[in-house]
mmCIF file of C-alpha atoms in Angstrom:
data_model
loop_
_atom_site.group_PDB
_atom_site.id
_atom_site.type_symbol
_atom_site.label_atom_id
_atom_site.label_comp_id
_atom_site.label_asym_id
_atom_site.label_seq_id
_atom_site.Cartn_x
_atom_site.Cartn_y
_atom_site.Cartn_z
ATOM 1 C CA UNK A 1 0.881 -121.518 50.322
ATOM 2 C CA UNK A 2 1.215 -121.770 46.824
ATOM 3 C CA UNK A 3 4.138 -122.434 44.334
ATOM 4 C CA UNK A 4 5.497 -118.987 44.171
ATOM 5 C CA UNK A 5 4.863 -118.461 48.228
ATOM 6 C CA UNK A 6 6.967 -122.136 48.616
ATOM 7 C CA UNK A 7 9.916 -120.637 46.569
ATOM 8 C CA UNK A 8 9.931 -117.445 48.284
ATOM 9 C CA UNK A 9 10.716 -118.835 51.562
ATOM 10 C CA UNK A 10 13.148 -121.108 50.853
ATOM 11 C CA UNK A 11 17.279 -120.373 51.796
ATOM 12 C CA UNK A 12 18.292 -120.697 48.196
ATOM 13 C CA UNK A 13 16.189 -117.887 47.152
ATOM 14 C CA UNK A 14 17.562 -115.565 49.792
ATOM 15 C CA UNK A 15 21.188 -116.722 49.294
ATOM 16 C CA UNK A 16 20.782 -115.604 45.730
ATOM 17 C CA UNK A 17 19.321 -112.684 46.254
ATOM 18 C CA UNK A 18 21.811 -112.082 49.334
ATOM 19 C CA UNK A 19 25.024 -112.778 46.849
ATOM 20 C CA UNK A 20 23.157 -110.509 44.062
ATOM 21 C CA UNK A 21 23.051 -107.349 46.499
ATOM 22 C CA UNK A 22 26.348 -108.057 48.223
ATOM 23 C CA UNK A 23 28.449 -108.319 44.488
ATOM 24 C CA UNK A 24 26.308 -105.946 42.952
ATOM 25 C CA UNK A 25 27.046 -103.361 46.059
ATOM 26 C CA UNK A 26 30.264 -104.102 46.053
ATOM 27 C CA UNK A 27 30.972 -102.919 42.441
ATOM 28 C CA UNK A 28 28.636 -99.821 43.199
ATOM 29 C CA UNK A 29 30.989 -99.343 45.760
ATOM 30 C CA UNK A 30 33.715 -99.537 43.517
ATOM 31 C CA UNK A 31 32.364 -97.264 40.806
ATOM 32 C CA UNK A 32 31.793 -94.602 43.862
ATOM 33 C CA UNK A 33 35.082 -94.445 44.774
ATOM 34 C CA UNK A 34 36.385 -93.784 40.908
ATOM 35 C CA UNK A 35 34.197 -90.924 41.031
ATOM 36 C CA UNK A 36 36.068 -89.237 43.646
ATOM 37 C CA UNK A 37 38.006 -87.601 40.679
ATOM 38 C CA UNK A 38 34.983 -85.814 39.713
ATOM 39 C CA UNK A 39 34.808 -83.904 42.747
ATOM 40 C CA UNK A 40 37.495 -81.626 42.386
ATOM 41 C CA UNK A 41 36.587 -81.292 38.947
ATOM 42 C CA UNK A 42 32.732 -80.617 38.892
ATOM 43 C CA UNK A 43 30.927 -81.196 42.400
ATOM 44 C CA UNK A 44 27.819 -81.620 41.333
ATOM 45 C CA UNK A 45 27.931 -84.040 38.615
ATOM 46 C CA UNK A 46 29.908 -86.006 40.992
ATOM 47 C CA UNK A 47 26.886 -85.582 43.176
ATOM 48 C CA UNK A 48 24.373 -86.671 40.362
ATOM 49 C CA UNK A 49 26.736 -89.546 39.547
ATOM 50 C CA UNK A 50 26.173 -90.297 43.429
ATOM 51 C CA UNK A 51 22.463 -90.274 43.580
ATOM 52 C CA UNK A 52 22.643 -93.094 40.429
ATOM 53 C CA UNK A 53 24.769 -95.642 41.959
ATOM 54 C CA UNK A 54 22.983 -95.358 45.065
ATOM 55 C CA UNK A 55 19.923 -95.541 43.550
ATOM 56 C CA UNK A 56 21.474 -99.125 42.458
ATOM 57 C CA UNK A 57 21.876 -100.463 46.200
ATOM 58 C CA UNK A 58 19.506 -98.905 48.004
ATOM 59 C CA UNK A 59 16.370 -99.727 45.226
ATOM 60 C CA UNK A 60 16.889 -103.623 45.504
ATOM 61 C CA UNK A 61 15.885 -103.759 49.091
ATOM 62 C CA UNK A 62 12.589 -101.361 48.425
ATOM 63 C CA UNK A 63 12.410 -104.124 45.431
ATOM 64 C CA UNK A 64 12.321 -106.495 48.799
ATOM 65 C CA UNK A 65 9.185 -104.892 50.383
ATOM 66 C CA UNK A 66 7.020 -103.572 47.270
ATOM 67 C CA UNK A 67 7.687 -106.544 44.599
ATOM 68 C CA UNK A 68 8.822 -109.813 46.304
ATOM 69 C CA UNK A 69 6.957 -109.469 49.582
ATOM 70 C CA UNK A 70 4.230 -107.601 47.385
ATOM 71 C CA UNK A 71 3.366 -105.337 50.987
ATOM 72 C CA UNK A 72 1.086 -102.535 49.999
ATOM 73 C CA UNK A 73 1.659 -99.023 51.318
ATOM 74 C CA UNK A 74 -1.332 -96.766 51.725
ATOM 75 C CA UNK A 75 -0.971 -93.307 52.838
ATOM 76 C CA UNK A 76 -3.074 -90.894 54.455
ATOM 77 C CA UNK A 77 -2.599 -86.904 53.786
ATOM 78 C CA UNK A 78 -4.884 -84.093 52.031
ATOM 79 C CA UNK A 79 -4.543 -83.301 48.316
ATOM 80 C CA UNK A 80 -2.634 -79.938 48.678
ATOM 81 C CA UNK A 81 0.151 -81.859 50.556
ATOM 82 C CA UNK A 82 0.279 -84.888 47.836
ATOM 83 C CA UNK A 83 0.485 -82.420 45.046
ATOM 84 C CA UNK A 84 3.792 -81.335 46.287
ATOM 85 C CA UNK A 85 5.621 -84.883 47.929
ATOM 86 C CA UNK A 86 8.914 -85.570 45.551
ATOM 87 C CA UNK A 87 8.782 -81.458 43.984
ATOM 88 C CA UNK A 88 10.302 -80.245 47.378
ATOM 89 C CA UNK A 89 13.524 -81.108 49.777
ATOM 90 C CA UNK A 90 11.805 -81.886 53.053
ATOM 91 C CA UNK A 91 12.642 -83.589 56.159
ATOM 92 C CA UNK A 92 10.548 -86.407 57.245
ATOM 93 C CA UNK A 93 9.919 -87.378 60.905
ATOM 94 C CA UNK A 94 9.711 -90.973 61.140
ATOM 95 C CA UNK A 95 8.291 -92.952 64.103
ATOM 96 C CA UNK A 96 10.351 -95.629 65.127
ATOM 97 C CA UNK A 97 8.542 -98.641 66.414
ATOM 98 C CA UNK A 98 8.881 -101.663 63.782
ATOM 99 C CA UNK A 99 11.493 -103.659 62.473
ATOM 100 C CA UNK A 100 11.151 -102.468 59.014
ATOM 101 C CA UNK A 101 10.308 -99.094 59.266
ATOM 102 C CA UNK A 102 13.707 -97.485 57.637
ATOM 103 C CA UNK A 103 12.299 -100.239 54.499
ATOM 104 C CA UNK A 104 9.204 -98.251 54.191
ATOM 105 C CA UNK A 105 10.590 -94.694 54.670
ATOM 106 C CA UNK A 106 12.516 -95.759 51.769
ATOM 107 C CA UNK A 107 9.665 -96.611 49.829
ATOM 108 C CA UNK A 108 7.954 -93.625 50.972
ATOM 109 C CA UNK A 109 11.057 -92.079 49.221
ATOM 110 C CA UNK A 110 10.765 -94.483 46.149
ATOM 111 C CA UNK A 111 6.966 -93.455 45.422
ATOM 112 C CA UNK A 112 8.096 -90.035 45.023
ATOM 113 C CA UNK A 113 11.328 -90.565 42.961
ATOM 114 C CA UNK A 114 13.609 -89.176 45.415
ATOM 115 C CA UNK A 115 15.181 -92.123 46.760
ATOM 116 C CA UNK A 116 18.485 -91.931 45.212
ATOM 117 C CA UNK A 117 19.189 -88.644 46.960
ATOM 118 C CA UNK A 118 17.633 -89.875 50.037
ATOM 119 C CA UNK A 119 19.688 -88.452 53.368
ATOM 120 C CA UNK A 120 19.652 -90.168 56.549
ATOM 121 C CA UNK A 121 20.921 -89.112 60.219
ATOM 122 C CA UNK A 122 23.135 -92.228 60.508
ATOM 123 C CA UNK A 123 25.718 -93.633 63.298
ATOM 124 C CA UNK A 124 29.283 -92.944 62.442
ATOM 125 C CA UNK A 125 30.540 -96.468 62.508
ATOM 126 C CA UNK A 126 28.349 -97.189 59.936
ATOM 127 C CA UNK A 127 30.454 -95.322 57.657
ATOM 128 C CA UNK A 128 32.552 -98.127 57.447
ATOM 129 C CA UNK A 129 30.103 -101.033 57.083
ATOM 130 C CA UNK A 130 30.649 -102.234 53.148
ATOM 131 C CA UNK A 131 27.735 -101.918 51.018
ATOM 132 C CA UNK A 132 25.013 -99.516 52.505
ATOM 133 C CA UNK A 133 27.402 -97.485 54.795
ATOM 134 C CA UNK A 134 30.243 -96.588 51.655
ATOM 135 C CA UNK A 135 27.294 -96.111 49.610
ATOM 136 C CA UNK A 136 26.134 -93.412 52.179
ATOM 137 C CA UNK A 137 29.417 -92.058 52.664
ATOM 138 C CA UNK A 138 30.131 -90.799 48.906
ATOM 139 C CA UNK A 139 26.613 -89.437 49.120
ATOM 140 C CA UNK A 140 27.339 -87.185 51.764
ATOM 141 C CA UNK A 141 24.812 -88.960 54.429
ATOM 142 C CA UNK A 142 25.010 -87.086 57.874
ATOM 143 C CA UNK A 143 26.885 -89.184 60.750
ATOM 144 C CA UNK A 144 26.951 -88.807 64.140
ATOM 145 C CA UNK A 145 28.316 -90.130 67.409
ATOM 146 C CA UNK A 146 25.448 -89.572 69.550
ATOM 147 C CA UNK A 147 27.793 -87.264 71.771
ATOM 148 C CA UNK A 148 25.862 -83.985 71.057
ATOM 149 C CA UNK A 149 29.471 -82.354 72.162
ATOM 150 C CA UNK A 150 31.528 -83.702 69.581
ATOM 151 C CA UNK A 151 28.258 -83.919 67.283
ATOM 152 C CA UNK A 152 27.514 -80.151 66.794
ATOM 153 C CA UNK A 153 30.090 -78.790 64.922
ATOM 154 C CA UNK A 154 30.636 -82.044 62.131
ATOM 155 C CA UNK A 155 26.685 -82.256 61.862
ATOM 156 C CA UNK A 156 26.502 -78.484 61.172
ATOM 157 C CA UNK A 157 29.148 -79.131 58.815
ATOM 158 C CA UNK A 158 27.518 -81.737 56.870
ATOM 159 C CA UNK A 159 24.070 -79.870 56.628
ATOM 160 C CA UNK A 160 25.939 -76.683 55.642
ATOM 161 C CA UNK A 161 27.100 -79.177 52.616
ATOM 162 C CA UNK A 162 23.935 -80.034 51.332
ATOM 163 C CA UNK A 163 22.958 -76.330 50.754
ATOM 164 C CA UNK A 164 23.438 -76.542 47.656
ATOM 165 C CA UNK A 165 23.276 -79.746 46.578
ATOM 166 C CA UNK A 166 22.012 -80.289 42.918
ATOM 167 C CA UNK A 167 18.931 -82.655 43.415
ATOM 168 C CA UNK A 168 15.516 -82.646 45.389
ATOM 169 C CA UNK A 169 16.621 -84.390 48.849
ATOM 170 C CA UNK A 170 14.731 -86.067 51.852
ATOM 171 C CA UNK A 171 16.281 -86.143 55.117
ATOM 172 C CA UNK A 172 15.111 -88.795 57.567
ATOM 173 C CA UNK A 173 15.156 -88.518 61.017
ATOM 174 C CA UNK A 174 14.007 -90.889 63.485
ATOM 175 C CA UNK A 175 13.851 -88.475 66.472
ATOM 176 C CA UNK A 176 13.209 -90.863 69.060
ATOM 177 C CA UNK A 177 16.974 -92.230 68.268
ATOM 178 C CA UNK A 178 16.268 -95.481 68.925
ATOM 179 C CA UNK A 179 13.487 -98.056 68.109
ATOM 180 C CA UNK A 180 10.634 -98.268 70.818
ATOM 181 C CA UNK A 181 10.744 -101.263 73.230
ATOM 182 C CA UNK A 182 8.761 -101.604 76.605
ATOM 183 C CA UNK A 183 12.003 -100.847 78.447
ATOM 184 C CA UNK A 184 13.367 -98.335 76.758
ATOM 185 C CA UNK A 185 9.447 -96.474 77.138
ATOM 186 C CA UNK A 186 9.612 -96.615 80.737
ATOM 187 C CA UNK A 187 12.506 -95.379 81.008
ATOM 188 C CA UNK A 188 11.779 -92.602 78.380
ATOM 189 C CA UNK A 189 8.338 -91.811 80.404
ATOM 190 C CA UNK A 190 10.557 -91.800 83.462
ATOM 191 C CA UNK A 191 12.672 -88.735 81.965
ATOM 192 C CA UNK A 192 9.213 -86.969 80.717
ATOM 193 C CA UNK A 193 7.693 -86.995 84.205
ATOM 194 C CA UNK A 194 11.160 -85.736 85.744
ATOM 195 C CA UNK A 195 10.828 -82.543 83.057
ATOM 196 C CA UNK A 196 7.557 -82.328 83.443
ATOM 197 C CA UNK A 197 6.610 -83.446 79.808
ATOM 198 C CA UNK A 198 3.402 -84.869 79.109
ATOM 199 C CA UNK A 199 4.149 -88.903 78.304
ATOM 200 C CA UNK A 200 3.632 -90.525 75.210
ATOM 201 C CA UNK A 201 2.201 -93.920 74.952
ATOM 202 C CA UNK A 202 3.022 -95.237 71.670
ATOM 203 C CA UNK A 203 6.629 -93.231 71.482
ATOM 204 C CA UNK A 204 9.652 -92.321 73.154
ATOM 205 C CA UNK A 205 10.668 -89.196 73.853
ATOM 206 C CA UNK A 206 12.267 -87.035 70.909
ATOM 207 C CA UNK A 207 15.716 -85.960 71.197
ATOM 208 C CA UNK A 208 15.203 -82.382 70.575
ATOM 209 C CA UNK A 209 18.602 -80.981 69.844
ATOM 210 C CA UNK A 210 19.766 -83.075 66.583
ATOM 211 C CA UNK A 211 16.258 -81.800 64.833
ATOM 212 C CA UNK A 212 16.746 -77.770 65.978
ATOM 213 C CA UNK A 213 20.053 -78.000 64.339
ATOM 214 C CA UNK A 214 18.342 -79.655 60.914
ATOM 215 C CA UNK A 215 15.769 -77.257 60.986
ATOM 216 C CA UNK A 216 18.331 -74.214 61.241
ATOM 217 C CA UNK A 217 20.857 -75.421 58.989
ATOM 218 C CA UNK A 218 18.476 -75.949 55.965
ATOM 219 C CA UNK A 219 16.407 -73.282 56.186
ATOM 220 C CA UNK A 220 15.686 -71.637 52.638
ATOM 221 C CA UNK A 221 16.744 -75.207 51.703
ATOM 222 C CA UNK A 222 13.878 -77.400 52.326
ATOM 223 C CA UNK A 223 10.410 -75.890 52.285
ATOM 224 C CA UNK A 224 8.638 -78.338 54.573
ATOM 225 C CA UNK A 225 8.754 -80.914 57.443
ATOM 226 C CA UNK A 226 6.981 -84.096 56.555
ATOM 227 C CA UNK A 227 4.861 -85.561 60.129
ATOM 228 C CA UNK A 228 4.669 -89.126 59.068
ATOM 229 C CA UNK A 229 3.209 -91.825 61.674
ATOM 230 C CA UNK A 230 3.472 -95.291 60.366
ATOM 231 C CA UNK A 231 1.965 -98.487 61.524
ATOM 232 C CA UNK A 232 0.283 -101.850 59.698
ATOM 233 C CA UNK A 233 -3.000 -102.964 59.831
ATOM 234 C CA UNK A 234 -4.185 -106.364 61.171
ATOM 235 C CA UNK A 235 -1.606 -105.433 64.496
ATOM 236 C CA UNK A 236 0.405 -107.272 62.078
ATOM 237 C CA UNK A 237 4.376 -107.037 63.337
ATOM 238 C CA UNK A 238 6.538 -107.189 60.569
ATOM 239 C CA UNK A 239 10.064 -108.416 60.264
ATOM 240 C CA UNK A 240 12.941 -108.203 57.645
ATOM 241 C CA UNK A 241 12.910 -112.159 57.438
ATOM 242 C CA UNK A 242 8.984 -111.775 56.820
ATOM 243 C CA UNK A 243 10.035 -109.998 54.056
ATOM 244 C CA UNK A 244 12.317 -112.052 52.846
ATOM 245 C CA UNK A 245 10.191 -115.030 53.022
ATOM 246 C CA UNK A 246 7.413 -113.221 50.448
ATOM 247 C CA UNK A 247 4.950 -112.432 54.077
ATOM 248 C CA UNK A 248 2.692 -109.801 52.474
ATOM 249 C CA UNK A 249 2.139 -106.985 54.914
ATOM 250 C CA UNK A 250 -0.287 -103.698 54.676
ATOM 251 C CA UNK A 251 1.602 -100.215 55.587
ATOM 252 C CA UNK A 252 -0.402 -96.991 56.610
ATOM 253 C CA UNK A 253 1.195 -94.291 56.718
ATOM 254 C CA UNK A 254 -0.025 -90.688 57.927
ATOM 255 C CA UNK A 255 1.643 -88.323 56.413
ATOM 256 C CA UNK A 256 1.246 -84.347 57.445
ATOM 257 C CA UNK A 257 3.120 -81.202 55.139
ATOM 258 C CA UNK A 258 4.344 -78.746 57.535
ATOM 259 C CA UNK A 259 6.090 -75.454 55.945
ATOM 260 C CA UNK A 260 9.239 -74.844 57.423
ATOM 261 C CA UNK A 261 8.360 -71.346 58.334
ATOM 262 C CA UNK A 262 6.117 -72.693 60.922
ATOM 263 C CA UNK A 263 8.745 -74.077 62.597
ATOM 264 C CA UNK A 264 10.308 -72.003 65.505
ATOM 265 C CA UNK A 265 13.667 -70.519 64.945
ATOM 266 C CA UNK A 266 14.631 -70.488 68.883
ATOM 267 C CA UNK A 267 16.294 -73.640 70.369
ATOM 268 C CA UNK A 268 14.084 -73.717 72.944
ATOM 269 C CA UNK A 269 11.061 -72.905 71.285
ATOM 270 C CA UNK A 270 12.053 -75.372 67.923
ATOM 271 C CA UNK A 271 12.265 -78.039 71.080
ATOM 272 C CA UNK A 272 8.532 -77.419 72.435
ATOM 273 C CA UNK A 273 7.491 -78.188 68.819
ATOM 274 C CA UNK A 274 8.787 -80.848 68.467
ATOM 275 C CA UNK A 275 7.299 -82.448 71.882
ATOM 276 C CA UNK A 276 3.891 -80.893 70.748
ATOM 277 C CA UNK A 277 4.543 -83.008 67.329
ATOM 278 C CA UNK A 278 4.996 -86.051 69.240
ATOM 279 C CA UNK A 279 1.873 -85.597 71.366
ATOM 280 C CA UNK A 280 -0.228 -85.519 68.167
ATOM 281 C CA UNK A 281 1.442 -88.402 66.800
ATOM 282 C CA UNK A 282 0.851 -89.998 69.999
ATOM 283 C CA UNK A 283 -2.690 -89.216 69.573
ATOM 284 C CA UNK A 284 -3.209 -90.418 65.501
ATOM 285 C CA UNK A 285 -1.557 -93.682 66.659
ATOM 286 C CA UNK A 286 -4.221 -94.287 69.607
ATOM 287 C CA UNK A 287 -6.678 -93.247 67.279
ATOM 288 C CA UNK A 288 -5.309 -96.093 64.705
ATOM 289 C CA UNK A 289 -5.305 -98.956 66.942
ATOM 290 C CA UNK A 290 -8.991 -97.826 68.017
ATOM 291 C CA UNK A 291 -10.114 -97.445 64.170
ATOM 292 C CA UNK A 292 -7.846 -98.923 62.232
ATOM 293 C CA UNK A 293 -7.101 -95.956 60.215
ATOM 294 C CA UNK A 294 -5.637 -92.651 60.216
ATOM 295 C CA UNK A 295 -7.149 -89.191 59.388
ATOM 296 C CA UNK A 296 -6.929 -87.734 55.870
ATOM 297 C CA UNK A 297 -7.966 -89.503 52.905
ATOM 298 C CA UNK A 298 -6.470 -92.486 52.040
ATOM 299 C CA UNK A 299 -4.538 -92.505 48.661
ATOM 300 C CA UNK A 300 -2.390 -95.362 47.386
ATOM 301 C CA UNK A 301 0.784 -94.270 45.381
ATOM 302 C CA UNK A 302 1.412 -96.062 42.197
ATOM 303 C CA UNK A 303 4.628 -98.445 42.295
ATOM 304 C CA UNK A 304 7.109 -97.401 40.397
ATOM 305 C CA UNK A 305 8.991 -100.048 38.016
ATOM 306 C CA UNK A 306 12.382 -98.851 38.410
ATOM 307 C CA UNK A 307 13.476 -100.788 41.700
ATOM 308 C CA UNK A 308 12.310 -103.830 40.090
ATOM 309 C CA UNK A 309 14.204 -103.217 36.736
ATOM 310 C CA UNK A 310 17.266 -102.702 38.636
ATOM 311 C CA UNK A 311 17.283 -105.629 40.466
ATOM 312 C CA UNK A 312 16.413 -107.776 37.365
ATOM 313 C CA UNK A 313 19.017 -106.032 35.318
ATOM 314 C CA UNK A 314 21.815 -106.961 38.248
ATOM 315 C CA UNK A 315 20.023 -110.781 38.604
ATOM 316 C CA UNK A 316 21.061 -111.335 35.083
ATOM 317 C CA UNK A 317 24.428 -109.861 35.076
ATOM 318 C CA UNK A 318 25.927 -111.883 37.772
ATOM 319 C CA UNK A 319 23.710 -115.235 38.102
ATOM 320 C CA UNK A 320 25.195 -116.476 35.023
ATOM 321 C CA UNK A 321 28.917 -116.380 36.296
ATOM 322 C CA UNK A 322 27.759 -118.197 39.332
ATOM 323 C CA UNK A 323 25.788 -121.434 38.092
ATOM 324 C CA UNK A 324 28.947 -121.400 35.857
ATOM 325 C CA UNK A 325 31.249 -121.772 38.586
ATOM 326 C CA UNK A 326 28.959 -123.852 40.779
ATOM 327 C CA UNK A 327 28.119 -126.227 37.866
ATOM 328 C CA UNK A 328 32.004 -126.379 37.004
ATOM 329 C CA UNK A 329 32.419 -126.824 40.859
ATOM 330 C CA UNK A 330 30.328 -129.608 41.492
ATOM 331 C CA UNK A 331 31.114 -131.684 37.857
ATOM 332 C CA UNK A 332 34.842 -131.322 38.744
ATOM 333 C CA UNK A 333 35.911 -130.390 41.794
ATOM 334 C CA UNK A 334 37.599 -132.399 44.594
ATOM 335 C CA UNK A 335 36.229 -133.219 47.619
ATOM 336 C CA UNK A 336 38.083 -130.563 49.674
ATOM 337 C CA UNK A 337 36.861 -127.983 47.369
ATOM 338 C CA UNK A 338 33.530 -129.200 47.640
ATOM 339 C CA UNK A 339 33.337 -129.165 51.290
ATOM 340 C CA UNK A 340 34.863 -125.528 51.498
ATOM 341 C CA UNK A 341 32.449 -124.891 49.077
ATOM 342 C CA UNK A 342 29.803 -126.341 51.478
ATOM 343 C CA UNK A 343 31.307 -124.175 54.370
ATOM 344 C CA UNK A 344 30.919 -121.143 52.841
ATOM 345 C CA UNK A 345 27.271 -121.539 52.321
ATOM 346 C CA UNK A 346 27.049 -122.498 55.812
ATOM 347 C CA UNK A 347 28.938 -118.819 57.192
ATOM 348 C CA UNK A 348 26.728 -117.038 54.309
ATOM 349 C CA UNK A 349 23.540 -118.837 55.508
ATOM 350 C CA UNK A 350 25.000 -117.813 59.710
ATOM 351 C CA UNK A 351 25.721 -114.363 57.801
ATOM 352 C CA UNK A 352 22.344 -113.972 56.367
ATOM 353 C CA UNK A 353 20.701 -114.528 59.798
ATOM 354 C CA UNK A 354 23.023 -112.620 61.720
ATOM 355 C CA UNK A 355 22.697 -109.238 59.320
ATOM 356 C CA UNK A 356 18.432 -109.983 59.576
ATOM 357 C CA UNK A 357 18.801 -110.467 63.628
ATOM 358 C CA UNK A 358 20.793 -106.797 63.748
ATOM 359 C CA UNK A 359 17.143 -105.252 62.782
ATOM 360 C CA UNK A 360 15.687 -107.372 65.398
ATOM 361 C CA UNK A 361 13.570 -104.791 68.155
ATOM 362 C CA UNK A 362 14.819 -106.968 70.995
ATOM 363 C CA UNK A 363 19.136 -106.775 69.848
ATOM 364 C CA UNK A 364 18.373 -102.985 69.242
ATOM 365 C CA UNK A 365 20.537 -99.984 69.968
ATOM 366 C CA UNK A 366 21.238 -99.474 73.696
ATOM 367 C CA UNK A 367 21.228 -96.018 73.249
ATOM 368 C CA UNK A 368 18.203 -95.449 74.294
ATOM 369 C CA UNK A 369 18.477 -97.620 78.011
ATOM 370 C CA UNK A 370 21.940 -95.627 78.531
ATOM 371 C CA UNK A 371 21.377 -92.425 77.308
ATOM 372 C CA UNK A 372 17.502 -91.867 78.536
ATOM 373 C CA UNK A 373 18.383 -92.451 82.056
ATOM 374 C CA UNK A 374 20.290 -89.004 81.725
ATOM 375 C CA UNK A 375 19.072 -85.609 81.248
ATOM 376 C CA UNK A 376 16.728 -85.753 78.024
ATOM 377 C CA UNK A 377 19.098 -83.954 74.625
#
């Protein structure tokens, strides 16, 4: 491990960067909620506004994966389908097995330039988690509480709102709904052989309903679905704290354009898809872990400088004011203040840990245990 490897992995690097996202976030919060008078006035410079600021939060922790951890993303797809990735609105079918995997669908985002406007399909309590979840709220993310009764109308609603939104959007769904684990598999596999569903191997079930209702409510909106299958090479597991410590990682991800008007219209038909999607992603991941690589040719999107360059450009704004007040702190202060002082870096080190051990697979959603042993959405 070299110099720069040493550094990386060490707590006062991530408490800095961990203060630098959480004030910087917190004034991008701020600045999103005085733009609430724009709304009334013009929509969709309020909207533009928007896709700025969040630009601001949401770029530092791409900054995370492609610049301080240095992980390379490679992705496989034909030409055609490159050509058009960040000149269309599209939703993008994630897989959901690693702990990182929302990181890299952002970065999949951030290749293309369209990760400002980035949507997600998000839990409503999340709405009120500082930082990222008021940061989605003034951009008009769709939430949901997993009740598909109370969902319907209020996530027709909100994709009914983004008709005419002013900017090229991508809406991520992880259709699965949760992240994969052995349990929640068997339990999934348990439901497919009930229905009579073919199983999946390297996926859960998809919950069928939540994408029918995307596909319908943005038609003439987005022009394609994007099939994208990631995994890393190397059987390499990564983890948010490998990230933070600098661990280097290699994604691949598949990556398949789908028009829109391939897509069934019909409920029931739009479902059957959808399982048929997941039975040839099941399929390209088998074939990865027998290969090590998908099919399609293998291109490697340039990194764009603009994640880094925000992060810098918040690094120097706010460091300054707090080796200030640490320096003054520790030349002058008084022994309580110093061990209050040494307190709080103890809850933000616990606090650190605790908001890394959230994306943990094993302290995952139970939504999947609970909700798979009933009748499949």
């Amino acid at each position: 491990m070299g110099i720069l490897g040493f550094l990386k992995s060490q707590f006062l690097c991530h408490l800095i960067i961990c203060y630098v996202f959480i004030v910087s976030g917190l004034i991008v919060n701020l600045l999103q909620l005085c733009t609430l008078v724009l709304w009334p006035i013009n929509k969709q410079f309020y909207r533009k506004v928007n896709c700025k600021l969040a630009y601001c939060i949401s770029s530092q922790l791409v900054m995370l994966l492609e610049w301080w951890s240095g992980t390379e993303c490679t992705i496989y797809t034909d030409q055609e389908s490159y050509k058009q990735f960040g000149k269309e609105s599209a939703i993008v079918v994630l897989n959901h097995n690693f702990e990182i995997d929302f990181l890299c669908g952002w970065t999949f985002c951030e290749r293309f330039g369209v990760l400002g406007s980035a949507k997600v399909l998000a839990k409503k309590e999340l709405a009120y988690v500082p930082l990222i979840g008021w940061m989605w709220y003034f951009l008009e993310i769709v939430f949901c509480t997993r009740k598909w009764e109370q969902d319907r109308i209020t996530v027709v609603q909100s994709l009914n709102n983004l008709r005419d939104y002013p900017e090229k959007f991508w809406l991520l769904l992880h259709c699965e709904g949760t992240r994969f684990t052995e349990k929640k598999h068997e339990i999934s596999m348990q439901v497919a052989e009930a229905k009579g569903l073919p199983k999946l191997k390297h996926h859960l079930l998809p919950r069928t309903k939540g994408f029918s209702i995307t596909v319908q409510s943005l038609r003439n909106v987005v022009t394609a679905v994007y099939d994208s299958t990631l995994n890393f090479r190397n059987h390499e597991n990564p983890t948010l704290l490998g990230v933070l410590n600098g661990k280097k990682y290699h994604a691949d991800l598949c990556v398949r354009r789908i028009p829109l008007e391939n897509i069934p219209e019909d409920e029931a038909e739009c479902a059957a898809w959808l399982h048929q999607l997941y039975q040839e992603k099941d399929a390209f991941q088998e074939e990865y872990y027998k290969t090590g690589k998908f099919p399609g040719i293998a291109i490697v999107p340039p990194r764009r400088p603009w994640s880094l360059v925000n992060c810098l450009f918040w690094t120097s704004l706010l460091l300054y004011p707090f080796f200030t007040f640490l320096v003054s702190m520790i030349s002058g202060g008084s022994s309580v203040t110093l061990i209050s002082f040494t307190l709080l870096l103890v809850a933000a080190s616990v606090g650190v840990r605790w908001m890394i051990g959230v994306t943990e697979i094993d302290k995952g959603s139970n939504y999947g245990n609970n909700d798979a042993k009933r009748k499949q959405e």
